[in-house]
PDB file of C-alpha atoms in Angstrom:
ATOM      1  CA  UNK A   1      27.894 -26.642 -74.772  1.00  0.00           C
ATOM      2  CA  UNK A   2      25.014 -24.458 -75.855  1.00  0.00           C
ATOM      3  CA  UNK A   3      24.624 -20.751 -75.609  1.00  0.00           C
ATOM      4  CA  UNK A   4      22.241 -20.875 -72.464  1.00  0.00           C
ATOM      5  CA  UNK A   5      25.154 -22.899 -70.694  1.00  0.00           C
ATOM      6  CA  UNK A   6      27.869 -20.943 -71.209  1.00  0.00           C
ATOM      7  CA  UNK A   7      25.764 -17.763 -70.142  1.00  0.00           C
ATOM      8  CA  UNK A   8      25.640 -18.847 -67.421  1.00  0.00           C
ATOM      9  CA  UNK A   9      28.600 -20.875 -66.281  1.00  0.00           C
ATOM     10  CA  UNK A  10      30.815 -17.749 -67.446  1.00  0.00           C
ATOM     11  CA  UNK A  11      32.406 -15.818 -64.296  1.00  0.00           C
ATOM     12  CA  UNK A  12      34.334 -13.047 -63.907  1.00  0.00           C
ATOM     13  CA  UNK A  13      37.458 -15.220 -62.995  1.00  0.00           C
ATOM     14  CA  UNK A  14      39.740 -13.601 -60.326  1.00  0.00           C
ATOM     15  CA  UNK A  15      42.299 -16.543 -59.936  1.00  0.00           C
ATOM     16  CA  UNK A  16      44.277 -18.415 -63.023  1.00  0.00           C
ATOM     17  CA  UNK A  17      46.284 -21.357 -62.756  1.00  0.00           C
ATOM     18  CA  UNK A  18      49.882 -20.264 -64.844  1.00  0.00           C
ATOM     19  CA  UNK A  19      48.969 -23.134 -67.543  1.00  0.00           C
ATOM     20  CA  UNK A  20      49.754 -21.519 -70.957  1.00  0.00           C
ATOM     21  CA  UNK A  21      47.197 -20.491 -73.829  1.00  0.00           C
ATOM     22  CA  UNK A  22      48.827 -21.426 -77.318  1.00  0.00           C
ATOM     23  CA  UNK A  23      48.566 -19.081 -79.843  1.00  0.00           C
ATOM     24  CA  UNK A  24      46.475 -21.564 -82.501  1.00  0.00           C
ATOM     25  CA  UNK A  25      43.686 -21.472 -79.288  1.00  0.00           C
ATOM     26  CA  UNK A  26      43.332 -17.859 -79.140  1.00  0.00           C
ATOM     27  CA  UNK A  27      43.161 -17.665 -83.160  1.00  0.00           C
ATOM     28  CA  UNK A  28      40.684 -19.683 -82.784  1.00  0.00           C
ATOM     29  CA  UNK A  29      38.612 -17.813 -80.131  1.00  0.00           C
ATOM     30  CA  UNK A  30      39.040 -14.630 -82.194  1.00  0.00           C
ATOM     31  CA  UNK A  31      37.541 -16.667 -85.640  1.00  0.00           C
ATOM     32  CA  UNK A  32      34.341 -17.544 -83.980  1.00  0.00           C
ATOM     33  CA  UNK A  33      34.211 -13.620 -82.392  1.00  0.00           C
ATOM     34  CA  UNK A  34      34.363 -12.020 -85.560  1.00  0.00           C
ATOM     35  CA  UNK A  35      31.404 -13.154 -86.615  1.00  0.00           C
ATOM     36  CA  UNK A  36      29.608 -10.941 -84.110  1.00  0.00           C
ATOM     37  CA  UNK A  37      27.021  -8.693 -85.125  1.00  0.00           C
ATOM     38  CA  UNK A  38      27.302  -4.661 -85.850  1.00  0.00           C
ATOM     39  CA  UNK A  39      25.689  -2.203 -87.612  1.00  0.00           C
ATOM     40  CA  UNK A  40      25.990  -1.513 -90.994  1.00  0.00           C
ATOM     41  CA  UNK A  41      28.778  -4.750 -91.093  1.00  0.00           C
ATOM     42  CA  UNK A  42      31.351  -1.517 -89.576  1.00  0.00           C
ATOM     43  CA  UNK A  43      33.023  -4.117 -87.218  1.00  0.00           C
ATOM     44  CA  UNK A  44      34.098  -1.245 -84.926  1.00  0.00           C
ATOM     45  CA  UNK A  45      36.766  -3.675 -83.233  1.00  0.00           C
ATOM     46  CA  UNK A  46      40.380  -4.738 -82.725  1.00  0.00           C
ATOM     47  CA  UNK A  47      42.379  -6.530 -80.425  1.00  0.00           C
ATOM     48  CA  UNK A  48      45.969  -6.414 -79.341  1.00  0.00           C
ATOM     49  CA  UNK A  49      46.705 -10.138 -77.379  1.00  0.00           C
ATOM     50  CA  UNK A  50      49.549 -10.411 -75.137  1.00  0.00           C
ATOM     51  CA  UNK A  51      51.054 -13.218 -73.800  1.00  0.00           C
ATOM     52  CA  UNK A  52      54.836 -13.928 -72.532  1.00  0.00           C
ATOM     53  CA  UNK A  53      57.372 -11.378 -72.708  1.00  0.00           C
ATOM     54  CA  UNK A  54      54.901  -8.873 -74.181  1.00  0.00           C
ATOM     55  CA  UNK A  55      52.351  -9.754 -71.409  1.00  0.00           C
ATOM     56  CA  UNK A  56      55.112  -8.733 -69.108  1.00  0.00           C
ATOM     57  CA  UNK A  57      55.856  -5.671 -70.848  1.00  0.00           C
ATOM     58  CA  UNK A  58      52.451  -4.084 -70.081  1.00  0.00           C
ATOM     59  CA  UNK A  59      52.023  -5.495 -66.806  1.00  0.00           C
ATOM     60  CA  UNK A  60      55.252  -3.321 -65.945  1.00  0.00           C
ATOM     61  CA  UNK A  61      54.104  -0.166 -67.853  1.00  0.00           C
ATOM     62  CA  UNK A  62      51.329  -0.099 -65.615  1.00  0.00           C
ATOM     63  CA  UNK A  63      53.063  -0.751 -62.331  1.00  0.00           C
ATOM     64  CA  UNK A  64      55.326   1.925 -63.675  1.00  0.00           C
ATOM     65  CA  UNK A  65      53.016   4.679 -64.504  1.00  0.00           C
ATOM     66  CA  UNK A  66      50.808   3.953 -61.021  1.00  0.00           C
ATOM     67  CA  UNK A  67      54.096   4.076 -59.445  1.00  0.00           C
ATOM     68  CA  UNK A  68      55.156   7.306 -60.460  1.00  0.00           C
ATOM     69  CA  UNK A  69      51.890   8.673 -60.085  1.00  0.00           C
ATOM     70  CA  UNK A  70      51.107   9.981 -64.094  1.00  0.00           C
ATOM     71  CA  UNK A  71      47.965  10.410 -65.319  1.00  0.00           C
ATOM     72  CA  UNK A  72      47.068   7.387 -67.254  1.00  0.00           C
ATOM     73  CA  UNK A  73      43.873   9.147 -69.561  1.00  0.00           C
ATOM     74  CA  UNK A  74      41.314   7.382 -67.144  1.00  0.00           C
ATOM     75  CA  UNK A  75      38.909  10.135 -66.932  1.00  0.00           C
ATOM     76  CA  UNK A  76      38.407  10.251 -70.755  1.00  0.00           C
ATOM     77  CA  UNK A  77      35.953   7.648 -70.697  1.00  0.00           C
ATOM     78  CA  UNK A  78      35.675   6.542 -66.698  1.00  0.00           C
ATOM     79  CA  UNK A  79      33.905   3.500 -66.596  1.00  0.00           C
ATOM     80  CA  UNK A  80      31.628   4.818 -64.024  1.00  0.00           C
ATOM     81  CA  UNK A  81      29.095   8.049 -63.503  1.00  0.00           C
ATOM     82  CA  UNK A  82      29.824   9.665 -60.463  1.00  0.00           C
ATOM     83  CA  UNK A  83      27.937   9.981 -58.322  1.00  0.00           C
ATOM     84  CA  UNK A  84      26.381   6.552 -59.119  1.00  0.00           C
ATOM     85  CA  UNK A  85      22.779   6.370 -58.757  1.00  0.00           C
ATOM     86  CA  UNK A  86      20.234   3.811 -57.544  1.00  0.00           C
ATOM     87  CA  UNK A  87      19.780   0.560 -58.124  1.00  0.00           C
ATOM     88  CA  UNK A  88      23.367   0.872 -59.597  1.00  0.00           C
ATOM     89  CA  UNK A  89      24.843   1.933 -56.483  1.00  0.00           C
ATOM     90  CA  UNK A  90      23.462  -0.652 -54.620  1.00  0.00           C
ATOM     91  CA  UNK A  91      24.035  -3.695 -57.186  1.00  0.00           C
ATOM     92  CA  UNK A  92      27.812  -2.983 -57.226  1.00  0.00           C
ATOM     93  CA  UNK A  93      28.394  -2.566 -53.429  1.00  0.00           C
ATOM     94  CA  UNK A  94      26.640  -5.838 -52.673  1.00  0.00           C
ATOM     95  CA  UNK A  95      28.720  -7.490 -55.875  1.00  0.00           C
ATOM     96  CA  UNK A  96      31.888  -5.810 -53.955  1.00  0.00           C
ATOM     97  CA  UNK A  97      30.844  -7.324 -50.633  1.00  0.00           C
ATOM     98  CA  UNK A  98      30.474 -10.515 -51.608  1.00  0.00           C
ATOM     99  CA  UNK A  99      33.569 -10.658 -53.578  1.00  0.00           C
ATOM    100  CA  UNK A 100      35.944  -9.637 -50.791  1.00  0.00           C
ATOM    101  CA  UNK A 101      33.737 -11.901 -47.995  1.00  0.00           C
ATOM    102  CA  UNK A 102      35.382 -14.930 -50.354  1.00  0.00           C
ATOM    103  CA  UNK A 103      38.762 -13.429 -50.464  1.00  0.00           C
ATOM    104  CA  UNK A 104      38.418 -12.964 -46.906  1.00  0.00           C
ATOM    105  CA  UNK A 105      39.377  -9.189 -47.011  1.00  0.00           C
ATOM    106  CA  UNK A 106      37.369  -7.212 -44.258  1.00  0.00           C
ATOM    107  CA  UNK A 107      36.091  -3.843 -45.411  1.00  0.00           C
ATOM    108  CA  UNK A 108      38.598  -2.438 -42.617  1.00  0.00           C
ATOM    109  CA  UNK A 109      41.406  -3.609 -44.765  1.00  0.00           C
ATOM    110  CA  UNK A 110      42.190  -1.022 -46.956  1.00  0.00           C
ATOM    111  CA  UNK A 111      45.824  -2.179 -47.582  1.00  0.00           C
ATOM    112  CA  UNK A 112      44.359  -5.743 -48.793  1.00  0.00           C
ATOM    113  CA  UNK A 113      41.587  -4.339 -50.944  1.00  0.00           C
ATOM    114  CA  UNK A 114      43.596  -2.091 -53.115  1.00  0.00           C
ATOM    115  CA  UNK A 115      46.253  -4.963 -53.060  1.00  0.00           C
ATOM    116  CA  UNK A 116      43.397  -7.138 -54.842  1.00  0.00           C
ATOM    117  CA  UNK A 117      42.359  -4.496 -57.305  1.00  0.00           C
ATOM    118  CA  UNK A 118      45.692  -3.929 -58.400  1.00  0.00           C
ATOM    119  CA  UNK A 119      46.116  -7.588 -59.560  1.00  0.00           C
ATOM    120  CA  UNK A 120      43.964  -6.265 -62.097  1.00  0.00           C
ATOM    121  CA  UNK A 121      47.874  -5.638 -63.587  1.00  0.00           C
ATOM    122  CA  UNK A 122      48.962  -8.985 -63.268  1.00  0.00           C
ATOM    123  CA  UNK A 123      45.739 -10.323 -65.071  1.00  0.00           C
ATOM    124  CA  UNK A 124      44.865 -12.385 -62.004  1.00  0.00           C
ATOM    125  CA  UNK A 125      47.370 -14.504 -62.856  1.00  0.00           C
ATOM    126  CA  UNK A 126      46.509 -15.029 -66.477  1.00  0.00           C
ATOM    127  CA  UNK A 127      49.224 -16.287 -68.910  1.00  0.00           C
ATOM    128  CA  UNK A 128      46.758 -14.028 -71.684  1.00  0.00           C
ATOM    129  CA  UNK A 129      45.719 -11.051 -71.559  1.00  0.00           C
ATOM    130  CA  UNK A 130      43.390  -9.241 -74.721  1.00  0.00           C
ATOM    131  CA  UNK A 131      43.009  -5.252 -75.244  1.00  0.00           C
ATOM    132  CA  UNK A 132      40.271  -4.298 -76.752  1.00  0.00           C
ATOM    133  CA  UNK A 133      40.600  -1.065 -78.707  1.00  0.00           C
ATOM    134  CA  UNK A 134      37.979   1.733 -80.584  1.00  0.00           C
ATOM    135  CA  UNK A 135      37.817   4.346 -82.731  1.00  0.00           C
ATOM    136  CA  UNK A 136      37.122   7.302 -81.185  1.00  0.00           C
ATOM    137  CA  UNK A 137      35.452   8.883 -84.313  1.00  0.00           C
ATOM    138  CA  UNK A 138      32.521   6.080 -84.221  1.00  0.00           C
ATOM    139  CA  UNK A 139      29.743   6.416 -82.066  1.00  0.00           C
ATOM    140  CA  UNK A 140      27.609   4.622 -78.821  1.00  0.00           C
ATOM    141  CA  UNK A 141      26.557   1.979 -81.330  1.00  0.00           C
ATOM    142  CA  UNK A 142      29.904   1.137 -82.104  1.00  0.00           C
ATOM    143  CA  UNK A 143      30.349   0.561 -78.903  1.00  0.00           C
ATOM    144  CA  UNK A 144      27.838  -1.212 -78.113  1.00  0.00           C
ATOM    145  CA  UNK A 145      28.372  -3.593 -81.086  1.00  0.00           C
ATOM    146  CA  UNK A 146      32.423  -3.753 -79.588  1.00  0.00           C
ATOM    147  CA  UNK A 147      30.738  -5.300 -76.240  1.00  0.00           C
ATOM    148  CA  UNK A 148      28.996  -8.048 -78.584  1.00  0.00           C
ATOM    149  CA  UNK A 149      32.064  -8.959 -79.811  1.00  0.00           C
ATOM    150  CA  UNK A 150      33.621  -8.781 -75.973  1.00  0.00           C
ATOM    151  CA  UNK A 151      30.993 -11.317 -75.028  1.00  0.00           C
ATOM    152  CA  UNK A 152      31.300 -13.801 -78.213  1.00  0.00           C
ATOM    153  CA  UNK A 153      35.170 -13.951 -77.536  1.00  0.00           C
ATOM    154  CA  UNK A 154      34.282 -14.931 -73.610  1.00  0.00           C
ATOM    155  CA  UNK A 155      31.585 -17.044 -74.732  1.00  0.00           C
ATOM    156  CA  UNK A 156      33.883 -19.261 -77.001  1.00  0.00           C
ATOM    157  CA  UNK A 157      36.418 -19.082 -74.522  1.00  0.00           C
ATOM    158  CA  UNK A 158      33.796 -20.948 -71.970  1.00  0.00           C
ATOM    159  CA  UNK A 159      32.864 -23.650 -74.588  1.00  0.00           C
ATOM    160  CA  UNK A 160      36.394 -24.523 -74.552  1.00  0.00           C
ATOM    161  CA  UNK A 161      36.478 -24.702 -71.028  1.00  0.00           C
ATOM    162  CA  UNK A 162      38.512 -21.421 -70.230  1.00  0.00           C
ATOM    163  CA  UNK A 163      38.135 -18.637 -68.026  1.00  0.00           C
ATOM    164  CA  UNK A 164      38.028 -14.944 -68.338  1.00  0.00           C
ATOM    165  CA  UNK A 165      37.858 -11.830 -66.982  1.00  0.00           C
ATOM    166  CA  UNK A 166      36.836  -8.528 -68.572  1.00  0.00           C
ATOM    167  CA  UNK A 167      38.815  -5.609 -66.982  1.00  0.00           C
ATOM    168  CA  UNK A 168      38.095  -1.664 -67.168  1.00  0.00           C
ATOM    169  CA  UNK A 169      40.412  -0.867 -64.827  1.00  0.00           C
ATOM    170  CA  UNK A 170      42.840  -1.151 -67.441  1.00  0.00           C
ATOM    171  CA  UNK A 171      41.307   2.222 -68.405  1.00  0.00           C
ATOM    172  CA  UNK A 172      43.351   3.865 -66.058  1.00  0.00           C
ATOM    173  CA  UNK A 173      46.651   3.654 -67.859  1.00  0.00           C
ATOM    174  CA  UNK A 174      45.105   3.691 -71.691  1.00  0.00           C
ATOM    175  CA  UNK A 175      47.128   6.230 -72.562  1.00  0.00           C
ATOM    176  CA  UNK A 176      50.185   4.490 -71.524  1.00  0.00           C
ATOM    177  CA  UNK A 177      48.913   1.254 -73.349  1.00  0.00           C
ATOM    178  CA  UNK A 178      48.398   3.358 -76.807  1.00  0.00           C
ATOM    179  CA  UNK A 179      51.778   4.471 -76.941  1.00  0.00           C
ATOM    180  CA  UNK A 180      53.327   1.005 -76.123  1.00  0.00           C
ATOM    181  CA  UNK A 181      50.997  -0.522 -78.681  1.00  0.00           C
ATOM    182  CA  UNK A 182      51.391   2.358 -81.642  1.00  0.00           C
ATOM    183  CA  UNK A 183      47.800   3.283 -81.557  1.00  0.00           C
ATOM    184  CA  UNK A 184      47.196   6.362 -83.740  1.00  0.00           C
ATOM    185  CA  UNK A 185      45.683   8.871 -82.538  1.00  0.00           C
ATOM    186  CA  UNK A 186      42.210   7.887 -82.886  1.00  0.00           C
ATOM    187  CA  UNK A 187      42.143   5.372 -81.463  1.00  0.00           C
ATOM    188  CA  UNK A 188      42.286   3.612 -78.010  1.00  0.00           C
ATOM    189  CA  UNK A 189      42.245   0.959 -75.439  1.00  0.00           C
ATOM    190  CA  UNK A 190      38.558   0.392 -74.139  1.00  0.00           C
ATOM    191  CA  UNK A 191      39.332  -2.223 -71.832  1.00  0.00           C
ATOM    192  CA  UNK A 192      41.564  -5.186 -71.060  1.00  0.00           C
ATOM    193  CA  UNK A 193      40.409  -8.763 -70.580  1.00  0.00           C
ATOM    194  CA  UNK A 194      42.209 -11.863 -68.824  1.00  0.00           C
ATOM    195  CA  UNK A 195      42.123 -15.425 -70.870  1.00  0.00           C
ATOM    196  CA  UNK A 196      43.588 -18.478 -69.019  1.00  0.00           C
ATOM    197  CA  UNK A 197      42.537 -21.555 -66.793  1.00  0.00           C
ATOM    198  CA  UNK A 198      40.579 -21.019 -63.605  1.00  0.00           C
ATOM    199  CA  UNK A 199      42.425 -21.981 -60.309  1.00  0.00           C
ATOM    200  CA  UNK A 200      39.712 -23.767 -57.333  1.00  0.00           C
ATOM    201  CA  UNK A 201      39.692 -20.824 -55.254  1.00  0.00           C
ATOM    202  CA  UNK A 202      36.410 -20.147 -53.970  1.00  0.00           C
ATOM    203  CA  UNK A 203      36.448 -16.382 -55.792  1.00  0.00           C
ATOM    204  CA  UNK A 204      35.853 -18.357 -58.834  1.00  0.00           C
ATOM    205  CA  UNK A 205      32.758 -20.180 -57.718  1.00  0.00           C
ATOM    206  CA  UNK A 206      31.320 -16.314 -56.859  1.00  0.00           C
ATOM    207  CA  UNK A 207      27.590 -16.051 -58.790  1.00  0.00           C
ATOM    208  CA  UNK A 208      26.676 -12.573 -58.171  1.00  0.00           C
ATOM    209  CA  UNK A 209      22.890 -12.303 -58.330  1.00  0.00           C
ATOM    210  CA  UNK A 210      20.677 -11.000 -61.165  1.00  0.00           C
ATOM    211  CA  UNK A 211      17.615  -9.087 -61.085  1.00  0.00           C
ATOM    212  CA  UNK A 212      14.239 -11.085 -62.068  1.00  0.00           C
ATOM    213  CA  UNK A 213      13.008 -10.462 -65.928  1.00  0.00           C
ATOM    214  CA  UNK A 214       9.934  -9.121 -64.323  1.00  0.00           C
ATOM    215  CA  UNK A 215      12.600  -6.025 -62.710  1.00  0.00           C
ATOM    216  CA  UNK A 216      13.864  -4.821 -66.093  1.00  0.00           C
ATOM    217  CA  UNK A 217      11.303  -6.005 -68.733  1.00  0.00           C
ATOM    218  CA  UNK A 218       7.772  -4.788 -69.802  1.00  0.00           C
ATOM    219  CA  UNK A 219       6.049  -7.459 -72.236  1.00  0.00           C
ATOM    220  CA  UNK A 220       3.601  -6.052 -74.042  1.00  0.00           C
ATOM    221  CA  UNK A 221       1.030  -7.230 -76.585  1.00  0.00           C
ATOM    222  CA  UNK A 222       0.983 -11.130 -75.800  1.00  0.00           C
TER     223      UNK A 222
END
């Protein structure tokens, strides 16, 4: 597979099949990440994995903590502006509606919306799931050059035929996470992502649309 294919056959996958991920597989996925690119060669990364027992363990530290209501340390870096303006707005509500029109989950629903975003906590199913952590000391480019890596590690993932999902909603119980991982204080989880097989539900045929080159790109000089 080359790099144009698995750009575009990658999906946010919302349903996994319980098939196991061995651990030489996702050694492998994390040798071809770390050759990503970032500035100055910092590497501004690492990554707790999870699978089995310890994948368990943090799926019930967040049921737990939502459960009893704590504060989680969302708001420290939410993962949107509010308010959100335009065309941003309008991009994720029509991503949103299209998602739950698969899932069959009318906007009147409530119950059966928040129901599907908190499988966020069960990884969709996932028998993986990867944290992705930061310093907080470093800056924007840091993180920017952390989302490189993110994408080479789903990237490699798709060559080998698996699925994944990158989730922020983990954000809501970072705090939660750092403490059950041993973070030190500066540093912390920037977002989650799931790692398995895709199931054939239709959520995982979903291609959400992109905006034309000619929307976002100004060529100039040719």
């Amino acid at each position: 597979m080359d790099v144009t294919t698995a750009l575009q056959q990658r999906v946010s996958t919302r349903r996994f099949r319980p098939d196991p991920v061995d651990e030489q597989t996702v050694r492998e996925l994390l040798e071809v990440a770390r050759w990503s690119p970032s500035g100055g060669n910092l590497q501004p990364w690492r990554v707790v994995v999870v699978a089995g027992e310890e994948r368990q363990a943090v799926v019930d530290l967040a049921r737990q903590t939502q459960a009893e209501g704590r504060d989680g340390g969302g708001e420290e870096f939410p993962v949107y502006p509010s308010p959100l303006h335009e065309p941003y707005r309008t991009r994720r509500f029509a991503m949103g509606e299209q998602m739950y029109a698969v899932l069959g989950i009318p906007r009147e629903d409530k119950p059966g919306r928040l129901a599907h975003v908190a499988r966020n906590f069960e990884f969709f199913g996932a028998p993986v799931g990867v944290f992705f952590v930061v310093d907080r000391r470093l800056g924007h480019g840091q993180w920017a050059h952390l989302g490189m890596f993110m994408q080479s590690l789903a990237l490699a993932a798709t060559e080998r035929g698996l699925a994944t999902c990158f989730q922020e909603f983990w954000g809501v119980v970072r705090a939660p996470l750092a403490e059950h991982f041993g973070l030190d204080e500066h540093h912390t989880v920037y977002c989650g992502m799931a790692l398995g097989h895709a199931d054939e539900h239709e959520v995982n045929r979903l291609r959400t649309e992109r905006a034309p080159v000619e929307e976002f790109a100004e060529l100039r000089g040719f």
